[in-house]
């Protein structure tokens, strides 16, 4: 792991972009702190009658460009620093994708797989109730993240609307279609990453060739990437999750691996592959490495062993600043999280628009708009990268911070 916690990672990433930005230091100082962080305690009644005290947070990083936006994560290791970092990365991400949002994020410290469905519902309603006064369609719009999904969004939404006494579908995104969700939201993170990767591969001269890929993390983003990326010529040869990895140099069959994961709860021990440890999976020689789970998996201890030409960050914060430097030295192109995984929040924005207007789009429209937006963002960042001779992450931060700070400058420092 990195010596830095996730928030320190964010601060370092900001510092690495500042020399290429011509802005007043006071705005950088403001961006280095979240505007407000709500800490909540949720007493959760368990099936056996006892009460478990659960901690949660919702961080509002910056709202110069629009209401705070970002997911809610359920994970046993969630911390306040992590939620703050994730909210700051959302500010950068929304500005990168040119969305009318600032950055927010929520987290609840719990292992959701250990809860019954009724316990999960009580916990979700408890959290939604606790943050209700901190959010709303024009204030802060939460969405799914690690281990939360459309069912959890439904409980959040229902609780919020019952507290308020009115219907307000766009106060949450990532909802089921039946509650005003958008077509194309389910695989949006992976799909957005595919459009971005396609453009990156064209730039480095790899597009159109048969390519191999490794997927680290087999949740929503990782598994959908496996299903989709054959469209751009990728064969997934290795995949891993928290319990281990699987490898087959000829390619892992998507449908069979999904079936295996559903039955056994993990991709490890897949009969169609050889079992590997998580570390071994990261070291396999492949064209594209796709971290799709948690922060800090590519770090100073293992970055030199990465054997891929391109790293596509579908996770938030998977590469530490130390690892960024090592990968750059090795000539590996890192396509940063704030661009690579921005498809999720972009389709969340489409859902928010559709919910506000009542005008629902076809899946084709969603895909086309997503492609157009992310292809445009990619090329703007690529241009800055080339002009300034910097990493893609630095270029994305230059563009995003420039946008946020331009809005802050118009607003002025007040009160
Ligand atoms: N949790 C996703 C992310 O990290 C999506 C956030 C959203 O849709 O608001 O980008």
Short mmCIF file of C-alpha atoms and ligand atoms in Angstrom, two decimals:
data_model
loop_
_atom_site.label_atom_id
_atom_site.label_comp_id
_atom_site.label_asym_id
_atom_site.label_seq_id
_atom_site.Cartn_x
_atom_site.Cartn_y
_atom_site.Cartn_z
CA UNK A 1 0.00 0.00 0.00
CA UNK A 2 0.94 3.63 -0.38
CA UNK A 3 2.35 5.46 2.60
CA UNK A 4 -0.28 8.11 1.82
CA UNK A 5 -3.91 7.84 2.78
CA UNK A 6 -6.35 8.51 -0.09
CA UNK A 7 -6.78 12.17 0.83
CA UNK A 8 -3.02 12.69 0.81
CA UNK A 9 -3.01 11.05 -2.63
CA UNK A 10 -5.52 13.64 -3.83
CA UNK A 11 -3.42 16.52 -2.42
CA UNK A 12 -0.32 15.19 -4.16
CA UNK A 13 -2.24 14.87 -7.45
CA UNK A 14 -3.33 18.51 -7.13
CA UNK A 15 0.26 19.61 -6.45
CA UNK A 16 1.46 17.73 -9.51
CA UNK A 17 -0.91 19.73 -11.73
CA UNK A 18 -0.46 23.19 -10.16
CA UNK A 19 2.78 24.10 -12.02
CA UNK A 20 0.88 23.78 -15.33
CA UNK A 21 -2.02 25.99 -14.24
CA UNK A 22 -1.94 29.74 -14.13
CA UNK A 23 -4.26 30.37 -11.17
CA UNK A 24 -4.30 32.18 -7.84
CA UNK A 25 -2.97 30.09 -4.93
CA UNK A 26 -6.03 30.99 -2.81
CA UNK A 27 -8.26 28.85 -5.04
CA UNK A 28 -5.87 25.91 -4.79
CA UNK A 29 -5.97 26.28 -1.00
CA UNK A 30 -9.79 26.16 -1.06
CA UNK A 31 -9.80 23.09 -3.35
CA UNK A 32 -7.50 21.25 -0.96
CA UNK A 33 -10.23 21.09 1.71
CA UNK A 34 -13.75 19.63 1.50
CA UNK A 35 -16.40 22.27 2.12
CA UNK A 36 -18.25 20.20 4.73
CA UNK A 37 -18.33 16.59 5.94
CA UNK A 38 -21.30 15.09 7.75
CA UNK A 39 -20.52 12.19 10.11
CA UNK A 40 -23.45 10.03 11.12
CA UNK A 41 -24.05 7.14 13.49
CA UNK A 42 -26.67 4.59 12.50
CA UNK A 43 -28.00 2.20 15.15
CA UNK A 44 -28.81 -0.96 13.20
CA UNK A 45 -31.21 -3.53 14.70
CA UNK A 46 -29.92 -7.00 13.70
CA UNK A 47 -32.01 -10.13 13.20
CA UNK A 48 -30.91 -11.51 16.58
CA UNK A 49 -32.37 -8.46 18.34
CA UNK A 50 -29.05 -6.80 19.16
CA UNK A 51 -28.05 -3.35 17.93
CA UNK A 52 -24.89 -2.70 15.91
CA UNK A 53 -23.64 0.88 15.87
CA UNK A 54 -22.56 1.74 12.32
CA UNK A 55 -20.57 4.81 11.24
CA UNK A 56 -21.21 6.68 7.99
CA UNK A 57 -20.16 9.90 6.24
CA UNK A 58 -21.23 12.21 3.43
CA UNK A 59 -18.58 14.61 2.18
CA UNK A 60 -19.28 17.76 0.17
CA UNK A 61 -16.02 18.72 -1.50
CA UNK A 62 -16.81 21.60 -3.86
CA UNK A 63 -19.98 22.96 -5.50
CA UNK A 64 -18.71 25.82 -7.67
CA UNK A 65 -19.92 24.08 -10.85
CA UNK A 66 -23.20 22.74 -9.49
CA UNK A 67 -24.71 20.51 -6.80
CA UNK A 68 -22.50 17.90 -5.15
CA UNK A 69 -22.60 14.55 -6.96
CA UNK A 70 -21.20 11.13 -6.14
CA UNK A 71 -21.91 7.62 -4.98
CA UNK A 72 -22.35 5.95 -1.61
CA UNK A 73 -20.00 3.09 -0.75
CA UNK A 74 -20.64 0.23 1.68
CA UNK A 75 -17.37 -1.35 2.81
CA UNK A 76 -15.95 -2.58 6.13
CA UNK A 77 -12.83 -0.41 5.73
CA UNK A 78 -14.51 2.88 4.78
CA UNK A 79 -12.96 5.86 6.60
CA UNK A 80 -13.60 9.58 6.72
CA UNK A 81 -10.37 10.31 4.82
CA UNK A 82 -11.34 7.88 2.11
CA UNK A 83 -14.81 9.43 1.69
CA UNK A 84 -13.26 12.92 1.59
CA UNK A 85 -10.79 11.81 -1.09
CA UNK A 86 -13.52 10.16 -3.13
CA UNK A 87 -15.59 13.36 -2.95
CA UNK A 88 -12.62 15.43 -4.14
CA UNK A 89 -12.03 13.03 -7.01
CA UNK A 90 -15.72 13.48 -7.93
CA UNK A 91 -15.18 17.27 -8.20
CA UNK A 92 -12.31 16.64 -10.62
CA UNK A 93 -14.26 13.92 -12.46
CA UNK A 94 -17.44 15.96 -12.98
CA UNK A 95 -15.38 18.89 -14.26
CA UNK A 96 -13.42 16.54 -16.54
CA UNK A 97 -16.64 15.21 -18.07
CA UNK A 98 -18.08 18.76 -18.29
CA UNK A 99 -21.04 17.93 -16.05
CA UNK A 100 -22.94 20.68 -14.17
CA UNK A 101 -21.86 19.23 -10.81
CA UNK A 102 -19.45 19.55 -7.97
CA UNK A 103 -18.09 16.59 -6.00
CA UNK A 104 -19.59 14.63 -3.13
CA UNK A 105 -19.32 11.10 -1.78
CA UNK A 106 -20.77 8.92 0.94
CA UNK A 107 -19.58 5.87 2.78
CA UNK A 108 -20.92 3.47 5.39
CA UNK A 109 -18.53 1.26 7.36
CA UNK A 110 -20.20 -2.13 6.99
CA UNK A 111 -19.69 -5.52 5.30
CA UNK A 112 -23.00 -5.69 3.41
CA UNK A 113 -22.57 -9.36 2.46
CA UNK A 114 -22.84 -10.28 6.14
CA UNK A 115 -26.31 -8.67 6.43
CA UNK A 116 -29.70 -10.18 5.67
CA UNK A 117 -31.85 -8.35 3.14
CA UNK A 118 -34.01 -6.87 5.91
CA UNK A 119 -30.91 -5.66 7.80
CA UNK A 120 -29.56 -4.11 4.60
CA UNK A 121 -32.85 -2.29 4.07
CA UNK A 122 -32.90 -0.97 7.66
CA UNK A 123 -29.29 0.18 7.34
CA UNK A 124 -29.93 1.87 3.98
CA UNK A 125 -33.01 3.66 5.30
CA UNK A 126 -31.08 4.67 8.43
CA UNK A 127 -28.33 6.24 6.33
CA UNK A 128 -30.77 7.96 3.94
CA UNK A 129 -32.63 9.42 6.91
CA UNK A 130 -29.40 10.61 8.53
CA UNK A 131 -28.21 12.46 5.40
CA UNK A 132 -31.66 13.66 4.22
CA UNK A 133 -31.08 17.24 5.40
CA UNK A 134 -27.71 17.27 3.60
CA UNK A 135 -29.00 16.48 0.11
CA UNK A 136 -31.61 17.11 -2.63
CA UNK A 137 -31.92 17.45 -6.42
CA UNK A 138 -30.18 20.84 -6.43
CA UNK A 139 -27.99 20.25 -3.36
CA UNK A 140 -26.37 16.82 -3.45
CA UNK A 141 -27.33 13.82 -5.58
CA UNK A 142 -26.02 10.43 -4.38
CA UNK A 143 -25.68 7.30 -6.56
CA UNK A 144 -24.30 3.74 -6.35
CA UNK A 145 -20.65 2.93 -5.68
CA UNK A 146 -18.84 -0.14 -4.30
CA UNK A 147 -21.40 -2.68 -2.91
CA UNK A 148 -24.46 -0.47 -3.43
CA UNK A 149 -26.92 -0.95 -6.30
CA UNK A 150 -30.36 0.06 -7.70
CA UNK A 151 -32.17 -1.73 -4.83
CA UNK A 152 -30.23 0.30 -2.25
CA UNK A 153 -30.98 3.49 -4.25
CA UNK A 154 -34.68 2.57 -4.11
CA UNK A 155 -34.63 2.40 -0.30
CA UNK A 156 -32.67 5.67 -0.17
CA UNK A 157 -35.12 7.40 -2.51
CA UNK A 158 -38.22 6.07 -0.77
CA UNK A 159 -36.93 7.15 2.64
CA UNK A 160 -35.99 10.64 1.40
CA UNK A 161 -39.32 11.18 -0.36
CA UNK A 162 -41.29 10.01 2.68
CA UNK A 163 -39.33 12.37 4.93
CA UNK A 164 -39.93 15.29 2.56
CA UNK A 165 -43.52 14.43 1.71
CA UNK A 166 -43.14 14.80 -2.04
CA UNK A 167 -41.78 12.88 -5.03
CA UNK A 168 -38.33 13.97 -6.14
CA UNK A 169 -36.89 11.31 -8.47
CA UNK A 170 -33.72 13.19 -9.43
CA UNK A 171 -32.45 13.39 -5.85
CA UNK A 172 -30.83 9.96 -6.40
CA UNK A 173 -29.42 8.39 -9.55
CA UNK A 174 -28.66 4.77 -10.38
CA UNK A 175 -32.30 3.90 -9.66
CA UNK A 176 -34.15 0.97 -11.24
CA UNK A 177 -36.02 1.86 -14.45
CA UNK A 178 -39.32 1.42 -12.58
CA UNK A 179 -38.44 4.32 -10.28
CA UNK A 180 -37.19 6.67 -13.00
CA UNK A 181 -33.77 5.19 -13.73
CA UNK A 182 -32.07 5.61 -17.09
CA UNK A 183 -31.48 2.99 -19.73
CA UNK A 184 -27.77 2.36 -20.01
CA UNK A 185 -26.90 3.29 -16.39
CA UNK A 186 -26.06 -0.31 -15.38
CA UNK A 187 -22.97 -0.72 -17.55
CA UNK A 188 -22.22 2.99 -17.96
CA UNK A 189 -18.91 3.01 -16.05
CA UNK A 190 -17.48 0.14 -18.10
CA UNK A 191 -18.94 1.47 -21.36
CA UNK A 192 -17.58 4.98 -20.82
CA UNK A 193 -14.20 3.38 -20.11
CA UNK A 194 -14.46 1.51 -23.40
CA UNK A 195 -14.97 4.70 -25.40
CA UNK A 196 -12.04 6.35 -23.63
CA UNK A 197 -9.83 3.28 -24.07
CA UNK A 198 -10.71 3.10 -27.77
CA UNK A 199 -9.46 6.67 -28.26
CA UNK A 200 -6.32 6.02 -26.18
CA UNK A 201 -5.50 2.88 -28.17
CA UNK A 202 -5.85 4.84 -31.41
CA UNK A 203 -3.38 7.44 -30.11
CA UNK A 204 -0.76 4.84 -29.16
CA UNK A 205 -1.20 2.84 -32.37
CA UNK A 206 -2.75 -0.26 -30.81
CA UNK A 207 -6.34 0.09 -31.96
CA UNK A 208 -7.56 -2.59 -34.36
CA UNK A 209 -4.99 -5.17 -33.19
CA UNK A 210 -5.97 -8.21 -31.12
CA UNK A 211 -5.17 -7.21 -27.53
CA UNK A 212 -5.11 -8.92 -24.15
CA UNK A 213 -6.45 -7.50 -20.88
CA UNK A 214 -6.43 -8.16 -17.14
CA UNK A 215 -9.35 -7.14 -14.93
CA UNK A 216 -8.59 -6.57 -11.24
CA UNK A 217 -11.94 -6.42 -9.40
CA UNK A 218 -15.02 -8.16 -10.74
CA UNK A 219 -17.89 -6.00 -9.49
CA UNK A 220 -20.18 -3.84 -11.65
CA UNK A 221 -17.40 -2.05 -13.56
CA UNK A 222 -15.02 -5.00 -13.93
CA UNK A 223 -17.53 -7.64 -14.96
CA UNK A 224 -19.26 -5.34 -17.46
CA UNK A 225 -15.86 -4.47 -18.94
CA UNK A 226 -15.28 -8.19 -19.49
CA UNK A 227 -18.61 -8.49 -21.29
CA UNK A 228 -18.16 -5.38 -23.43
CA UNK A 229 -14.53 -4.93 -24.39
CA UNK A 230 -14.40 -7.67 -27.03
CA UNK A 231 -16.14 -4.96 -29.10
CA UNK A 232 -12.80 -3.11 -29.26
CA UNK A 233 -10.69 -6.25 -29.72
CA UNK A 234 -9.76 -7.12 -26.14
CA UNK A 235 -9.45 -10.70 -24.87
CA UNK A 236 -9.56 -10.88 -21.09
CA UNK A 237 -6.88 -13.38 -20.00
CA UNK A 238 -6.99 -12.80 -16.24
CA UNK A 239 -9.44 -11.56 -13.64
CA UNK A 240 -9.40 -11.28 -9.88
CA UNK A 241 -11.56 -10.26 -6.93
CA UNK A 242 -11.03 -10.02 -3.17
CA UNK A 243 -10.67 -13.83 -2.88
CA UNK A 244 -8.10 -14.42 -5.66
CA UNK A 245 -7.57 -14.59 -9.38
CA UNK A 246 -7.93 -16.77 -12.45
CA UNK A 247 -5.80 -16.90 -15.62
CA UNK A 248 -6.16 -18.42 -19.05
CA UNK A 249 -3.79 -17.17 -21.78
CA UNK A 250 -6.38 -18.15 -24.41
CA UNK A 251 -9.04 -15.95 -22.80
CA UNK A 252 -11.62 -16.32 -20.02
CA UNK A 253 -15.17 -17.06 -21.17
CA UNK A 254 -17.40 -14.20 -19.94
CA UNK A 255 -20.72 -16.06 -19.54
CA UNK A 256 -19.08 -19.02 -17.79
CA UNK A 257 -17.07 -16.80 -15.46
CA UNK A 258 -20.19 -14.81 -14.54
CA UNK A 259 -22.02 -18.06 -13.80
CA UNK A 260 -19.12 -19.30 -11.66
CA UNK A 261 -18.95 -16.00 -9.74
CA UNK A 262 -22.71 -16.10 -9.10
CA UNK A 263 -22.58 -19.62 -7.67
CA UNK A 264 -19.30 -19.47 -5.73
CA UNK A 265 -19.13 -15.74 -4.93
CA UNK A 266 -15.66 -15.37 -6.50
CA UNK A 267 -13.80 -15.66 -9.82
CA UNK A 268 -11.01 -17.67 -8.15
CA UNK A 269 -11.16 -21.45 -8.72
CA UNK A 270 -12.88 -20.93 -12.07
CA UNK A 271 -12.61 -24.27 -13.91
CA UNK A 272 -11.80 -22.42 -17.15
CA UNK A 273 -8.61 -20.89 -15.73
CA UNK A 274 -5.58 -21.43 -13.53
CA UNK A 275 -5.72 -20.05 -9.99
CA UNK A 276 -3.41 -17.11 -9.27
CA UNK A 277 -2.98 -14.76 -6.32
CA UNK A 278 -4.10 -11.14 -6.62
CA UNK A 279 -0.48 -10.01 -6.86
CA UNK A 280 0.32 -12.52 -9.61
CA UNK A 281 -2.65 -11.28 -11.66
CA UNK A 282 -1.27 -7.71 -11.66
CA UNK A 283 2.09 -8.94 -12.99
CA UNK A 284 0.85 -10.86 -16.04
CA UNK A 285 2.04 -9.57 -19.39
CA UNK A 286 -0.95 -8.06 -21.20
CA UNK A 287 -1.73 -5.01 -23.30
CA UNK A 288 -4.24 -3.45 -20.92
CA UNK A 289 -4.49 -3.67 -17.13
CA UNK A 290 -7.89 -2.62 -15.76
CA UNK A 291 -8.03 -2.00 -12.00
CA UNK A 292 -11.75 -1.94 -11.23
CA UNK A 293 -12.11 -2.18 -7.45
CA UNK A 294 -10.44 -0.11 -4.72
CA UNK A 295 -7.73 2.49 -4.08
CA UNK A 296 -4.01 1.91 -3.91
CA UNK A 297 -3.76 -1.52 -5.58
CA UNK A 298 -0.97 -0.34 -7.89
CA UNK A 299 1.61 1.12 -5.56
CA UNK A 300 5.33 1.58 -5.04
CA UNK A 301 5.75 -2.07 -3.98
CA UNK A 302 4.36 -3.61 -7.17
CA UNK A 303 4.30 -0.92 -9.91
CA UNK A 304 7.67 -2.00 -11.33
CA UNK A 305 6.24 -5.49 -11.87
CA UNK A 306 3.28 -4.28 -13.96
CA UNK A 307 3.69 -5.68 -17.46
CA UNK A 308 0.98 -3.78 -19.35
CA UNK A 309 1.20 -1.05 -22.00
CA UNK A 310 -1.94 0.76 -20.84
CA UNK A 311 -3.61 1.00 -17.42
CA UNK A 312 -7.32 1.90 -17.60
CA UNK A 313 -8.50 3.02 -14.16
CA UNK A 314 -12.12 1.95 -13.78
CA UNK A 315 -11.68 2.10 -9.98
CA UNK A 316 -11.25 5.39 -8.12
CA UNK A 317 -7.67 6.01 -7.00
CA UNK A 318 -6.20 2.59 -7.88
CA UNK A 319 -2.73 3.99 -8.70
CA UNK A 320 -0.75 5.82 -6.03
CA UNK A 321 1.35 8.89 -6.96
CA UNK A 322 4.53 6.84 -6.37
CA UNK A 323 3.27 4.20 -8.80
CA UNK A 324 2.30 6.88 -11.34
CA UNK A 325 5.95 7.95 -11.51
CA UNK A 326 7.21 4.36 -11.82
CA UNK A 327 4.74 3.56 -14.61
CA UNK A 328 5.61 6.72 -16.50
CA UNK A 329 9.29 5.81 -16.34
CA UNK A 330 8.43 2.38 -17.78
CA UNK A 331 6.46 3.95 -20.64
CA UNK A 332 3.07 2.68 -19.46
CA UNK A 333 0.17 4.97 -20.32
CA UNK A 334 -2.14 5.47 -17.32
CA UNK A 335 -5.64 6.57 -18.36
CA UNK A 336 -6.76 8.21 -15.12
CA UNK A 337 -9.88 7.38 -13.11
CA UNK A 338 -11.35 10.88 -13.37
CA UNK A 339 -11.72 10.31 -17.12
CA UNK A 340 -11.72 6.50 -17.48
CA UNK A 341 -14.58 5.85 -15.05
CA UNK A 342 -16.55 9.03 -15.63
CA UNK A 343 -19.16 7.16 -17.72
CA UNK A 344 -21.05 6.22 -14.55
CA UNK A 345 -21.61 9.75 -13.32
CA UNK A 346 -22.20 10.96 -16.88
CA UNK A 347 -25.16 8.61 -17.31
CA UNK A 348 -26.22 9.59 -13.77
CA UNK A 349 -26.41 13.13 -15.11
CA UNK A 350 -28.51 11.88 -18.04
CA UNK A 351 -30.81 10.17 -15.51
CA UNK A 352 -31.05 13.39 -13.48
CA UNK A 353 -32.01 15.35 -16.62
CA UNK A 354 -34.58 12.74 -17.69
CA UNK A 355 -36.11 12.68 -14.20
CA UNK A 356 -36.43 16.46 -14.13
CA UNK A 357 -37.99 16.75 -17.57
CA UNK A 358 -40.00 13.52 -17.69
CA UNK A 359 -38.58 12.95 -21.17
CA UNK A 360 -36.98 9.49 -21.21
CA UNK A 361 -34.38 8.54 -23.83
CA UNK A 362 -33.67 5.33 -25.75
CA UNK A 363 -30.62 3.27 -24.89
CA UNK A 364 -29.14 4.22 -28.25
CA UNK A 365 -29.42 7.91 -27.40
CA UNK A 366 -27.74 7.33 -24.02
CA UNK A 367 -24.85 5.45 -25.67
CA UNK A 368 -24.39 8.08 -28.38
CA UNK A 369 -24.40 10.99 -25.96
CA UNK A 370 -21.98 9.18 -23.65
CA UNK A 371 -19.61 8.37 -26.51
CA UNK A 372 -19.68 11.93 -27.80
CA UNK A 373 -19.02 13.48 -24.41
CA UNK A 374 -16.20 11.17 -23.34
CA UNK A 375 -14.50 11.15 -26.74
CA UNK A 376 -14.46 14.94 -26.59
CA UNK A 377 -13.10 14.97 -23.02
CA UNK A 378 -10.40 12.44 -23.96
CA UNK A 379 -9.12 14.54 -26.85
CA UNK A 380 -9.07 17.77 -24.85
CA UNK A 381 -6.98 16.06 -22.18
CA UNK A 382 -4.75 14.37 -24.75
CA UNK A 383 -4.07 17.75 -26.32
CA UNK A 384 -2.99 19.24 -22.97
CA UNK A 385 -0.86 16.17 -22.28
CA UNK A 386 0.95 16.56 -25.61
CA UNK A 387 1.30 20.35 -25.45
CA UNK A 388 2.70 20.37 -21.92
CA UNK A 389 4.53 17.04 -22.05
CA UNK A 390 2.81 15.78 -18.90
CA UNK A 391 0.98 12.64 -17.74
CA UNK A 392 -2.69 12.18 -18.60
CA UNK A 393 -3.67 12.51 -14.94
CA UNK A 394 -1.90 15.86 -14.71
CA UNK A 395 -3.58 16.99 -17.92
CA UNK A 396 -7.02 15.96 -16.64
CA UNK A 397 -6.42 17.86 -13.38
CA UNK A 398 -5.21 20.93 -15.30
CA UNK A 399 -8.41 20.95 -17.35
CA UNK A 400 -10.75 20.15 -14.46
CA UNK A 401 -9.18 22.50 -11.91
CA UNK A 402 -9.12 25.23 -14.54
CA UNK A 403 -12.87 24.85 -14.99
CA UNK A 404 -13.67 24.72 -11.29
CA UNK A 405 -11.44 27.68 -10.48
CA UNK A 406 -12.88 29.76 -13.35
CA UNK A 407 -16.32 29.25 -11.73
CA UNK A 408 -14.93 30.06 -8.28
CA UNK A 409 -13.37 33.25 -9.62
CA UNK A 410 -16.70 34.47 -11.03
CA UNK A 411 -18.40 33.63 -7.73
CA UNK A 412 -15.68 35.37 -5.73
CA UNK A 413 -14.59 34.55 -2.19
CA UNK A 414 -17.67 35.29 -0.10
CA UNK A 415 -18.70 35.73 2.68
N1 LIG B 1 -19.83 5.97 -7.89
C1 LIG B 1 -19.60 6.37 -9.25
C2 LIG B 1 -18.30 7.14 -9.35
O1 LIG B 1 -17.41 6.98 -8.54
C3 LIG B 1 -20.79 7.10 -9.84
C4 LIG B 1 -21.18 8.37 -9.15
C5 LIG B 1 -22.50 8.97 -9.65
O2 LIG B 1 -23.11 8.41 -10.55
O3 LIG B 1 -22.87 10.00 -9.10
O4 LIG B 1 -18.08 7.86 -10.29
#
